[in-house]
Structures are given as structure tokens and as C-alpha cells.
Amino acid sequence: MTATTPLPGTDASYWMASTPDTDYPGAPAEASADVAVIGGGMAGLCTAWELVRRGRSVVVLEAGRVAAGVTGHTTAKVSALHTLRYAALRDTQGRRAAALYATSQQEAVRGIERLAVELGVDCQWERAAAYTYATDPGRVGTLRAEATAAADAGLDATFVTETDLPFPVAGAVRVGGQAQFHPRRFLLALAAGIVARGGRVYEGSRVTGLHEGSPCRVTTEGGAVVRARHVVVATHYPVFDRALMFARLEPSRELVLAATLPAEQAPRGTYITPDDGTRSVRTAPWPDGRRLLIVTGEKFTPGTGDGNQGAPDAASERFRRLADWLRQHFPAAEITHRWAAQDNTSTDGLPYIGPFHPGTRNVYVATGFGGWGMSSGALAGTLLADLICGERPAHAALYDPRRLHPLREAGPLLSQQATVARHFVGDRLRLAAADDVAAVAPGTGALVRVGAGRCAVYRAQDGTVHAVSARCTHLGCLVRFNDAEHTWECPCHGSRFAVDGSVLQGPAVRPLEPRQVPGAPGTDAAETDGDDAPETDRDAAGAGVDGPEEGDRF
């Protein structure tokens, strides 16, 4: 393919395209509940369900539409085999930790299945073995060790050399009893079940403030106020920085292609390899009897690709590489959809599920799922409900966000902060920028020099220009253009914005401000000298939005 070749498939998640839109109301001016859950994805809705089932009153606040964010763009594997996890966990934290991880994750798999039956929803639930494979013979020893560790932890794990993939592998870890499903069908039924049990679901209600107290007070950008005894932050990447989790989470973005395939050629099971920039394979039912092949890969940090078409690390070129891989290994496949998913990985590789920070008594968080949000999101729902209801299961300490393992986490923590510092300071010195708006081609975006600084400028195919601040509203790093998804992305903590500046993905909660630049008429904003200068700490934290309010406890 060349840089001018159109990207394959429709630009839409299959899970989103194959389900109806939701239409829950916005939050009222005042509301109260036992628990306010911020975020309407897998973790948030599973938590809300567990709480209403136990008799608590619950309000769910979703910035957009339920199950339409990260969960609406997942690959939806439901598995306790998380690539290569068990040998490392056993070696660093011991056999008991590995066993607790396996038991809790496998119980989450079974819990989703039970809940789907209870809801009576056809979510295309299919049992399937999960595989972590490698084509490189040099990885066989690692795979054997992982199979042994996973089996010792209690999973039905074996090392195999034969799979159902249409190409040879050097070896694979196989775990039986795993699954795959349609996440949107499941979660739309779950949201309806929450409402049927007395819970309240509010959409279009982006939370921008949290006051910790008795009760807590949650505020939205529309001015709504919700008072609750407990608050759960289940926004994928926490939208509040008071726990300093932004220093302990690494965001990554991964591309997804879906293609129809004759049923007899569809591999059974779900597959992933850390090789080739990560490749993940699963299938799903297709209406005419064929199967839908879903392939993911080309993992990268948001905002680090070159936004210019044709550049090797540009998102468009990554999509083309993934399409080439798919067609090489599945030549009969016909690509139908493309989309991307975003994940956050903690410094020790385990999710953060539990109390938000050491000083809190009533605020909880679920994040850092590392690409395995279906099982971990369901696990979070049960674990957080247990904690809120005064129970503490055996695996609670394993996932506790307040844990800190200095020797194990020092390397990843320092590396993450060095990366942030490099972007915050270095991007202001070395990022290329166009001299004027005329240099921005239709359908592309670029940083444009304005005075001594830069603005983020996008030119639509019809010539319309959108100019916004180049400075992320989270902590002030400069955004960069994603040429495949036509978005602005922050390389520091993964915030994403539409070309008009509106927030697509946090931790940012405020939009990029509109700007007027020479050659870009039509905006109401005053002219600017650009956005290279760092903000103050208070401004970078959202003018108090993400920072502490009176009554917060640290």
C-alpha cells in the first residue's frame, strides 16, 4: 500500500455499529445516592449492578454514552490468561499472589457468564480456549515457564505446539474455559437492568469536580451536583490527579481491524502474541453464517506517532501494516471495519482496584487493566461492592491502589516520568511546526507557528479550518495529530481531543480552547501568540478541577 491508499474498512467499531444508540437523560441539578459511580463502561456498570443488587441506591454519571468509550472499542476477550503474567507475578510476589490473581480473574469470567444468563441477553457468549503464542523459537522457554506458572496458579494451562491458526507457531500457552462475547449487547442489557432495579443512569454528564467529605459532592460541567456517601471513579484513566496515578499509569493505543471470513477458515479460540508489535486474533458470529475475524496490533503511545501521512509511525501507516498482516495470514478475509482501543498499564502490571488514595475513606477507583478490561472490569465491580459493603476478600490487597513496591516499580515509574518530562519540555524545543495555516493540507492537522508559540490546526476536506490550543488541558503537554482517527492526542497521559477541541478521552476534562490564527477565519476567539508556555500548576490541573478542594484528605 502507499500513503495515498484509502484505509481499509468503515471507520467505526463493529460493536458500536451493530447496536442501537442509548438515550439516558442528563444529570438533574441536584441528586443524592448511597454511591455515585463515575463512568459507564464495563467497570462502572458492573460496580453499579453489584451495588443495586445489594440494596444500595446508585447514580451512574457518564460523560458521553454508556458502553461507547473504551468498552465500546475493546476486542472483548474474556480471559484469565493475560499474555505473559503468571511467571512474572510468581517470581516477584510469590505463588499465593499468582493463585489469587488466577482465581479472581477466572471467577470474573464465570461471573460475566452467570450475569448474561440472569439478564437473558443474547450477547453472543462463546466459550473458547485462550492462547498466548510465539512464532520465534527463542520464546519457547518463556512460554513453557508461563504455562507452568499459570497451571500452578490454578488455571487449566498447558504448553502446546499446535493451534488452530493458519500458520505455524513455535509454541503457545493454552488455557481452557475462557470466552468471548459482544460487549455492547451485554452492557446495554446491564444498564437497563440497573435502572429496572432502581438505579439511575445519566449520560452526557461529564464529571469535573469531586469534594471528599460526608457526604462526598460530585459536580459536572453542566452544573449538576450529586451527593453520595461513596464515590467510584471508573473512568478508565482517573479524571482526578489527587492520588498521583498519572505517575503510575502508562497509556497505550492499539489498532483494530474486523473482516468477514468463511466459517470453516475461522480459527477457534482467542490468540495473542507479544511479537510483531503485538498481534491479537479472535472471531465473532456474522449474520450470514460467516465469522467476523477481529485482529488487533500496532500498539503505540497516544501522541507519539508522526501525524504526517506516509511516515512509518503515523497511525495510518500502522493501520496499513496491520491490514497487510491480516491479508497475508487470512487471504480470504474481507475487511469491514477499523477502529482503535486505548488501555492503561500500571507500573507493576496489576490493576488498581480499591481505595483511591491513602487518606480516603469513601472514594474508590478502578483502572490500569493493561488491555484486559473485560475480566478485570467485572472483577472490579464485585471487589468494589464488597469493599463498600464492609467486606474484604482475600485478593483485595493484591489490587489495592495504595500498594507500592519500590524495588519492582522504580524502573517503570522513573521511565514513565522521564517520558513525560521529555515531552513536556522537549516537544516545545524540537516539535516541527508549519509556518502558516496554508501549509496544512485538507484532511490533515499540524502544529502551526503563531508568534512565539504553536496552535493545533486541522483543515477539513472542504477547506474549513479548526484552530485550537496546542496545550493539553490536563497538565500542559503539547498535543499531536493522529492522521488515521483525525484527533489530537497528548503523549504524556493519553488525553484525546476532537478537531474542535472537545474531550474524547481523559484524564483531561476540559476542551482545548479555540484559537484564531492568521489564515484561519471564522472563529470567535481572540488572536493568540501560541501555546508553548507552560501553565501554572493550578491551571495545569484544571483550575482546581483535578486539584484538591476544601475537605479533601490526602
XYZ file of C-alpha atoms in Angstrom:
554
model
C 0.000 0.000 0.000
C 1.038 3.607 -0.485
C 0.324 6.595 1.710
C -2.470 7.655 -0.637
C -4.264 4.303 -0.488
C -7.539 4.696 1.422
C -7.596 2.996 4.795
C -9.496 -0.296 4.783
C -12.992 -0.755 6.161
C -15.563 1.557 7.682
C -14.218 3.873 10.367
C -16.383 2.509 13.203
C -16.273 -0.075 15.957
C -18.300 -3.130 14.963
C -19.708 -3.323 18.495
C -20.993 0.242 18.173
C -22.252 -0.150 14.602
C -24.233 -3.312 15.407
C -26.152 -1.972 18.429
C -28.605 0.904 18.937
C -27.672 4.227 20.471
C -28.659 4.893 24.065
C -30.677 7.880 25.260
C -30.457 8.164 29.026
C -31.122 11.653 30.429
C -28.537 14.095 31.672
C -27.967 14.533 35.382
C -30.532 16.733 37.170
C -29.433 19.859 39.029
C -29.428 18.007 42.366
C -29.307 14.286 43.170
C -28.232 12.049 46.011
C -27.425 8.363 46.395
C -25.535 5.908 48.534
C -22.942 5.599 45.760
C -22.052 7.747 42.759
C -20.282 5.794 40.028
C -18.318 7.950 37.579
C -18.035 6.128 34.239
C -20.475 3.948 32.316
C -18.162 1.289 30.894
C -17.528 -2.298 31.963
C -16.091 -1.472 35.388
C -18.597 1.274 36.197
C -21.718 -0.625 35.169
C -20.591 -3.865 36.814
C -19.972 -1.938 40.037
C -23.357 -0.232 39.826
C -25.078 -3.575 39.224
C -23.430 -5.261 42.192
C -24.416 -2.367 44.441
C -28.074 -2.104 43.376
C -28.300 -5.877 43.702
C -27.202 -5.458 47.322
C -29.794 -2.790 48.011
C -27.727 0.385 47.629
C -29.035 3.422 45.792
C -26.729 4.240 42.889
C -26.219 7.054 40.390
C -24.091 6.403 37.279
C -22.583 9.508 35.642
C -21.277 9.015 32.104
C -19.553 11.797 30.157
C -20.797 10.507 26.796
C -22.954 7.437 26.189
C -22.776 4.225 28.217
C -20.567 1.465 26.794
C -19.483 3.794 23.996
C -15.985 4.718 25.154
C -13.178 2.276 25.836
C -15.579 -0.642 26.341
C -17.292 0.065 23.026
C -13.949 -0.279 21.260
C -12.466 -3.310 23.005
C -11.770 -6.670 21.365
C -13.917 -8.257 24.115
C -11.897 -11.292 25.028
C -12.962 -12.612 28.417
C -9.937 -14.388 29.783
C -7.764 -15.017 32.817
C -4.738 -15.572 30.545
C -3.240 -12.112 30.163
C -0.413 -12.637 27.667
C 2.614 -13.306 29.932
C 1.603 -12.549 33.516
C 1.863 -15.558 35.820
C 5.579 -16.384 35.775
C 6.493 -12.768 36.468
C 3.883 -12.459 39.216
C 5.016 -15.678 40.874
C 8.658 -14.613 40.735
C 8.063 -11.103 42.117
C 5.207 -11.599 44.587
C 5.071 -15.335 45.207
C 2.852 -18.283 44.397
C -0.013 -17.082 46.571
C -0.264 -13.802 44.661
C -0.322 -15.658 41.341
C -3.005 -18.002 42.661
C -5.131 -15.100 43.929
C -4.828 -13.388 40.567
C -5.833 -16.524 38.665
C -8.742 -17.342 40.979
C -10.163 -13.808 40.965
C -9.830 -13.379 37.199
C -11.340 -16.798 36.432
C -14.222 -16.102 38.786
C -14.819 -12.867 36.874
C -15.070 -14.865 33.627
C -17.651 -17.144 35.212
C -19.448 -14.167 36.747
C -19.990 -12.490 33.370
C -21.475 -15.708 32.019
C -23.830 -16.049 35.003
C -24.909 -12.440 34.683
C -25.612 -12.779 30.955
C -27.903 -15.713 31.752
C -29.592 -13.774 34.559
C -30.193 -10.791 32.272
C -31.465 -13.055 29.497
C -29.321 -11.221 26.927
C -28.032 -12.698 23.685
C -24.533 -11.267 23.877
C -23.001 -13.926 21.591
C -21.282 -15.567 24.540
C -18.947 -18.271 23.326
C -16.609 -20.430 25.342
C -13.156 -20.590 23.743
C -9.656 -21.569 24.783
C -7.197 -18.686 25.105
C -3.687 -18.847 23.675
C -0.526 -16.798 24.109
C 1.678 -17.834 21.182
C 5.024 -17.045 19.584
C 6.454 -17.729 16.150
C 10.010 -17.118 17.361
C 11.626 -20.344 18.650
C 13.642 -18.205 21.032
C 10.494 -17.542 23.070
C 9.637 -21.201 23.693
C 11.358 -21.258 27.079
C 9.367 -18.224 28.196
C 6.110 -19.821 27.061
C 6.879 -23.089 28.856
C 7.604 -21.186 32.060
C 4.365 -19.232 31.701
C 2.324 -22.398 31.152
C 3.849 -23.968 34.268
C 3.236 -20.863 36.374
C -0.370 -20.491 35.134
C -1.083 -24.157 35.891
C 0.473 -23.832 39.350
C -1.803 -20.802 39.918
C -4.849 -22.972 39.245
C -5.673 -22.397 35.564
C -6.257 -25.166 33.026
C -2.963 -24.285 31.345
C -0.701 -26.350 29.100
C 2.137 -25.724 26.652
C 1.245 -26.707 23.082
C 2.868 -26.507 19.671
C -0.296 -26.874 17.577
C -3.058 -24.268 17.309
C -5.969 -23.526 15.004
C -4.177 -20.569 13.412
C -3.488 -20.867 9.657
C 0.276 -20.540 10.201
C 2.818 -22.450 12.298
C 3.795 -21.327 15.771
C 6.896 -22.183 17.778
C 4.743 -22.755 20.842
C 1.817 -21.454 22.845
C 0.305 -21.360 26.316
C -3.230 -22.742 26.136
C -5.824 -22.106 28.867
C -9.226 -23.739 28.568
C -12.530 -22.394 29.869
C -12.194 -18.813 28.579
C -14.677 -16.854 26.451
C -15.532 -14.066 24.004
C -18.710 -12.008 23.597
C -20.413 -8.875 22.244
C -19.619 -6.278 24.937
C -22.207 -3.668 23.903
C -25.096 -6.132 23.871
C -24.091 -7.248 27.339
C -23.636 -3.782 28.802
C -26.770 -2.244 27.288
C -28.748 -5.018 28.965
C -26.819 -4.434 32.181
C -27.586 -0.688 32.148
C -31.276 -1.464 31.619
C -31.107 -3.954 34.497
C -29.580 -1.323 36.785
C -32.423 1.090 36.015
C -35.020 -1.660 36.476
C -33.669 -2.231 39.990
C -33.931 1.435 40.904
C -30.511 2.716 39.837
C -30.191 5.941 37.871
C -28.058 6.267 34.738
C -27.217 9.747 33.456
C -25.479 10.356 30.136
C -23.835 13.491 28.772
C -22.793 14.292 32.341
C -19.036 14.810 32.410
C -17.748 15.000 35.973
C -15.286 17.830 36.593
C -15.211 18.144 40.380
C -15.002 15.876 43.421
C -15.193 17.068 47.021
C -14.416 14.330 49.520
C -16.473 14.617 52.664
C -19.531 13.249 54.444
C -21.213 13.093 52.058
C -18.988 13.448 49.010
C -20.003 16.000 46.421
C -19.597 15.333 42.702
C -20.132 18.139 40.169
C -20.496 18.027 36.402
C -19.507 20.532 33.731
C -23.225 21.285 33.310
C -23.510 22.355 36.963
C -25.261 19.260 38.339
C -24.392 18.274 41.917
C -24.612 14.699 43.199
C -24.121 13.949 46.883
C -23.162 10.427 47.838
C -21.676 8.587 50.780
C -19.266 6.748 48.453
C -17.821 7.573 45.038
C -16.315 5.163 42.488
C -14.017 6.623 39.799
C -14.282 4.176 36.886
C -13.282 6.450 34.009
C -10.557 4.155 32.628
C -7.881 6.784 33.291
C -8.814 8.589 36.551
C -10.006 12.128 35.853
C -8.644 13.316 39.204
C -4.931 13.526 39.929
C -5.039 13.615 43.722
C -3.829 10.008 44.003
C -0.887 10.767 41.641
C -1.933 7.827 39.498
C -0.933 9.749 36.404
C 2.636 8.958 37.521
C 1.880 5.228 37.799
C -0.083 4.577 34.614
C 1.201 4.230 31.067
C -1.383 4.741 28.296
C -1.227 2.826 25.019
C -3.347 2.811 21.879
C -3.894 -0.237 19.697
C -5.464 -0.519 16.259
C -8.273 -2.936 15.389
C -9.449 -4.401 12.076
C -12.536 -6.583 11.559
C -13.054 -8.748 8.470
C -15.550 -11.354 7.350
C -14.208 -14.849 6.826
C -15.744 -18.194 5.740
C -16.722 -20.035 8.901
C -14.640 -23.085 8.032
C -11.500 -20.895 7.872
C -12.097 -19.156 11.184
C -9.713 -20.169 13.986
C -11.276 -21.481 17.163
C -10.056 -19.848 20.331
C -8.597 -16.428 21.088
C -4.953 -15.647 20.406
C -2.342 -13.057 21.303
C 1.391 -12.721 20.772
C 3.786 -10.073 22.062
C 5.673 -10.404 18.752
C 5.331 -8.080 15.732
C 4.188 -5.067 17.770
C 1.501 -7.302 19.340
C -0.985 -9.303 17.304
C -4.311 -10.457 18.737
C -6.880 -12.640 16.961
C -10.429 -13.710 17.750
C -13.666 -14.235 15.832
C -17.356 -13.480 16.352
C -20.619 -14.552 14.699
C -21.603 -12.756 11.479
C -25.269 -12.584 10.379
C -24.920 -14.636 7.150
C -23.163 -17.585 8.792
C -19.636 -16.377 8.181
C -17.401 -15.335 11.046
C -16.061 -11.887 11.833
C -12.304 -12.000 12.254
C -11.022 -9.353 14.695
C -7.304 -8.571 14.596
C -5.522 -6.007 16.752
C -1.972 -4.768 16.992
C 0.454 -1.922 16.258
C 0.446 -0.754 19.864
C 1.800 2.758 20.465
C 1.640 5.593 22.964
C -1.025 8.173 22.008
C 0.509 11.311 20.564
C 3.878 9.757 19.700
C 3.227 8.899 16.047
C 4.182 11.260 13.264
C 0.938 12.880 12.151
C 2.121 13.140 8.534
C 0.719 10.609 6.087
C 3.371 8.222 4.875
C 5.545 8.484 7.984
C 6.403 4.970 9.266
C 4.982 5.583 12.742
C 1.878 7.513 11.618
C -1.390 5.861 12.675
C -2.462 5.482 9.030
C 0.698 3.540 8.205
C 0.194 1.367 11.258
C -3.319 0.515 10.017
C -1.848 -0.437 6.646
C 0.760 -2.695 8.256
C -1.945 -4.407 10.286
C -4.079 -4.848 7.153
C -1.111 -6.347 5.315
C -0.568 -8.815 8.165
C -4.253 -9.772 8.194
C -4.380 -10.354 4.438
C -1.128 -12.302 4.435
C -2.342 -14.735 7.089
C -6.066 -14.754 6.198
C -6.196 -14.175 2.402
C -9.940 -14.904 2.139
C -10.848 -12.205 4.683
C -12.689 -9.056 3.567
C -12.053 -6.087 5.858
C -15.275 -4.388 7.014
C -14.418 -2.152 9.993
C -11.499 -0.395 11.606
C -11.190 1.322 14.971
C -8.764 1.722 17.876
C -8.724 0.879 21.563
C -6.907 2.521 24.462
C -5.516 0.917 27.594
C -3.576 1.898 30.702
C -0.965 -0.288 32.370
C 0.221 0.142 35.946
C 3.890 0.211 36.929
C 3.700 -3.315 38.383
C 1.350 -4.718 35.736
C -1.630 -5.303 38.054
C -4.884 -3.303 38.043
C -5.609 -0.669 40.671
C -8.950 -1.562 42.264
C -9.824 -0.213 45.691
C -9.439 2.966 47.807
C -8.387 5.910 45.630
C -5.583 7.176 47.848
C -4.166 6.523 51.340
C -6.172 9.250 53.077
C -9.597 8.457 51.675
C -12.396 6.666 53.477
C -15.073 6.697 50.812
C -13.642 7.173 47.308
C -12.632 4.182 45.196
C -11.009 3.667 41.808
C -10.758 1.012 39.088
C -8.043 1.463 36.461
C -4.834 0.056 34.999
C -6.360 -3.022 33.355
C -3.492 -3.318 30.872
C -5.665 -4.423 27.953
C -7.748 -6.944 29.907
C -10.690 -4.790 30.908
C -13.455 -7.344 30.448
C -12.426 -9.758 33.199
C -10.804 -7.025 35.309
C -13.804 -4.715 34.909
C -16.171 -7.437 36.106
C -13.764 -8.256 38.942
C -13.707 -4.559 39.882
C -17.484 -4.497 40.142
C -17.586 -7.299 42.674
C -14.497 -6.208 44.617
C -15.562 -2.563 44.959
C -19.072 -3.570 46.011
C -17.536 -5.847 48.636
C -15.344 -3.049 49.989
C -18.176 -0.512 50.055
C -20.374 -3.015 51.866
C -17.721 -3.662 54.510
C -16.286 -6.926 53.182
C -12.639 -7.551 52.291
C -11.978 -10.612 50.105
C -8.610 -12.332 50.089
C -7.492 -10.769 46.807
C -8.245 -7.169 47.864
C -4.631 -6.453 48.869
C -3.328 -7.709 45.518
C -5.251 -4.986 43.647
C -5.137 -2.250 46.322
C -4.131 1.063 44.636
C -2.278 2.102 47.792
C 0.269 -0.670 47.362
C 3.779 0.354 46.480
C 6.658 -1.963 45.636
C 9.640 0.419 45.357
C 12.145 -2.108 44.036
C 9.802 -3.557 41.413
C 8.153 -0.294 40.393
C 11.096 2.087 40.500
C 12.233 1.327 36.951
C 8.839 1.686 35.215
C 7.927 4.679 37.397
C 11.122 6.579 36.585
C 10.869 5.652 32.918
C 7.284 6.915 32.718
C 8.148 10.203 34.391
C 11.216 10.668 32.215
C 8.998 10.200 29.162
C 6.532 12.801 30.442
C 9.329 15.267 31.199
C 10.842 14.696 27.773
C 7.562 15.529 26.076
C 6.655 18.424 28.372
C 9.969 20.209 27.855
C 11.499 18.632 24.767
C 8.457 18.860 22.496
C 8.464 22.631 22.952
C 12.012 22.734 21.630
C 12.004 20.196 18.824
C 8.466 19.566 17.530
C 8.248 20.683 13.934
C 5.529 23.156 13.081
C 4.102 24.617 9.886
C 4.870 28.270 9.216
C 1.251 29.117 8.461
C -2.197 27.615 8.006
C -1.780 27.426 4.224
C 0.749 24.613 4.739
C -1.894 22.347 6.340
C -3.372 20.144 3.604
C -7.094 19.221 3.549
C -7.844 16.246 5.793
C -4.723 16.776 7.903
C -3.660 18.541 11.073
C -0.441 20.140 12.244
C 1.029 22.431 14.838
C 1.289 25.890 13.306
C 3.638 28.629 14.446
C 1.795 31.632 15.806
C 4.012 34.334 17.200
C 6.496 32.652 19.522
C 4.349 29.550 20.016
C 2.179 26.970 18.287
C -1.501 26.205 17.783
C -3.124 22.941 16.749
C -4.726 23.407 13.331
C -6.887 20.962 11.352
C -8.145 21.589 7.831
C -11.225 19.577 6.794
C -11.624 18.214 3.273
C -13.945 21.111 2.428
C -11.277 23.600 3.499
C -12.827 24.527 6.851
C -10.122 25.249 9.417
C -10.328 24.361 13.115
C -7.685 26.042 15.278
C -7.379 25.173 18.971
C -4.855 25.441 21.757
C -1.954 23.017 21.343
C -1.635 22.570 25.103
C -3.376 19.616 26.750
C -5.719 20.831 29.488
C -4.604 18.066 31.831
C -1.004 19.000 32.632
C 0.058 21.159 29.706
C 1.955 18.876 27.319
C 1.675 19.661 23.611
C -0.782 17.543 21.638
C -0.013 15.832 18.324
C -2.215 14.832 15.400
C -3.448 11.272 14.741
C -3.850 11.155 10.955
C -5.981 7.995 10.900
C -8.559 8.992 13.517
C -8.332 12.768 12.965
C -7.821 13.528 16.631
C -5.379 15.456 18.805
C -3.584 13.271 21.346
C -1.419 14.027 24.370
C 1.759 11.898 24.601
C 2.107 12.422 28.366
C -1.050 10.799 29.772
C -3.141 9.843 26.737
C -5.859 12.516 26.718
C -7.555 12.741 23.327
C -9.498 15.573 21.711
C -11.646 16.016 18.607
C -10.513 18.519 15.975
C -12.849 21.111 17.516
C -11.083 20.640 20.860
C -13.812 18.684 22.661
C -12.639 15.955 25.042
C -12.799 12.400 23.704
C -10.768 10.665 26.380
C -9.376 11.681 29.752
C -7.711 12.330 32.083
C -8.393 15.803 30.646
C -11.875 17.095 31.476
C -11.693 20.499 29.769
C -11.640 21.031 25.993
C -8.818 22.603 24.045
C -9.711 26.263 23.734
C -10.487 27.657 20.268
C -7.908 29.932 18.714
C -7.893 32.372 15.826
C -4.747 32.324 13.733
C -3.795 34.184 10.565
C -5.342 32.473 7.561
C -7.971 30.674 9.669
C -11.025 32.949 9.732
C -14.359 32.038 11.233
C -13.558 31.540 14.903
C -14.783 33.837 17.615
C -11.669 33.523 19.755
C -9.187 36.328 20.048
C -5.866 36.042 18.283
C -3.228 34.198 20.229
C 0.526 34.166 20.471
C 0.503 30.379 20.667
C 0.535 27.864 23.478
C 4.105 26.822 24.160
C 4.465 28.469 27.539
C 3.834 26.065 30.446
C 0.799 26.688 32.598
C 0.913 27.138 36.340
C 0.309 24.057 38.444
C -3.192 25.245 39.233
C -4.006 25.898 35.584
C -2.483 22.594 34.501
C -4.677 20.747 36.963
C -7.807 22.340 35.579
C -8.017 25.463 37.738
C -8.861 23.351 40.752
C -10.897 20.770 38.848
C -8.358 17.993 39.287
C -6.614 19.539 42.253
C -7.699 19.454 45.891
C -10.828 21.159 47.111
C -11.610 22.103 50.671
C -12.335 18.936 52.614
C -10.128 16.658 50.516
C -7.980 14.259 52.512
C -4.631 13.027 51.282
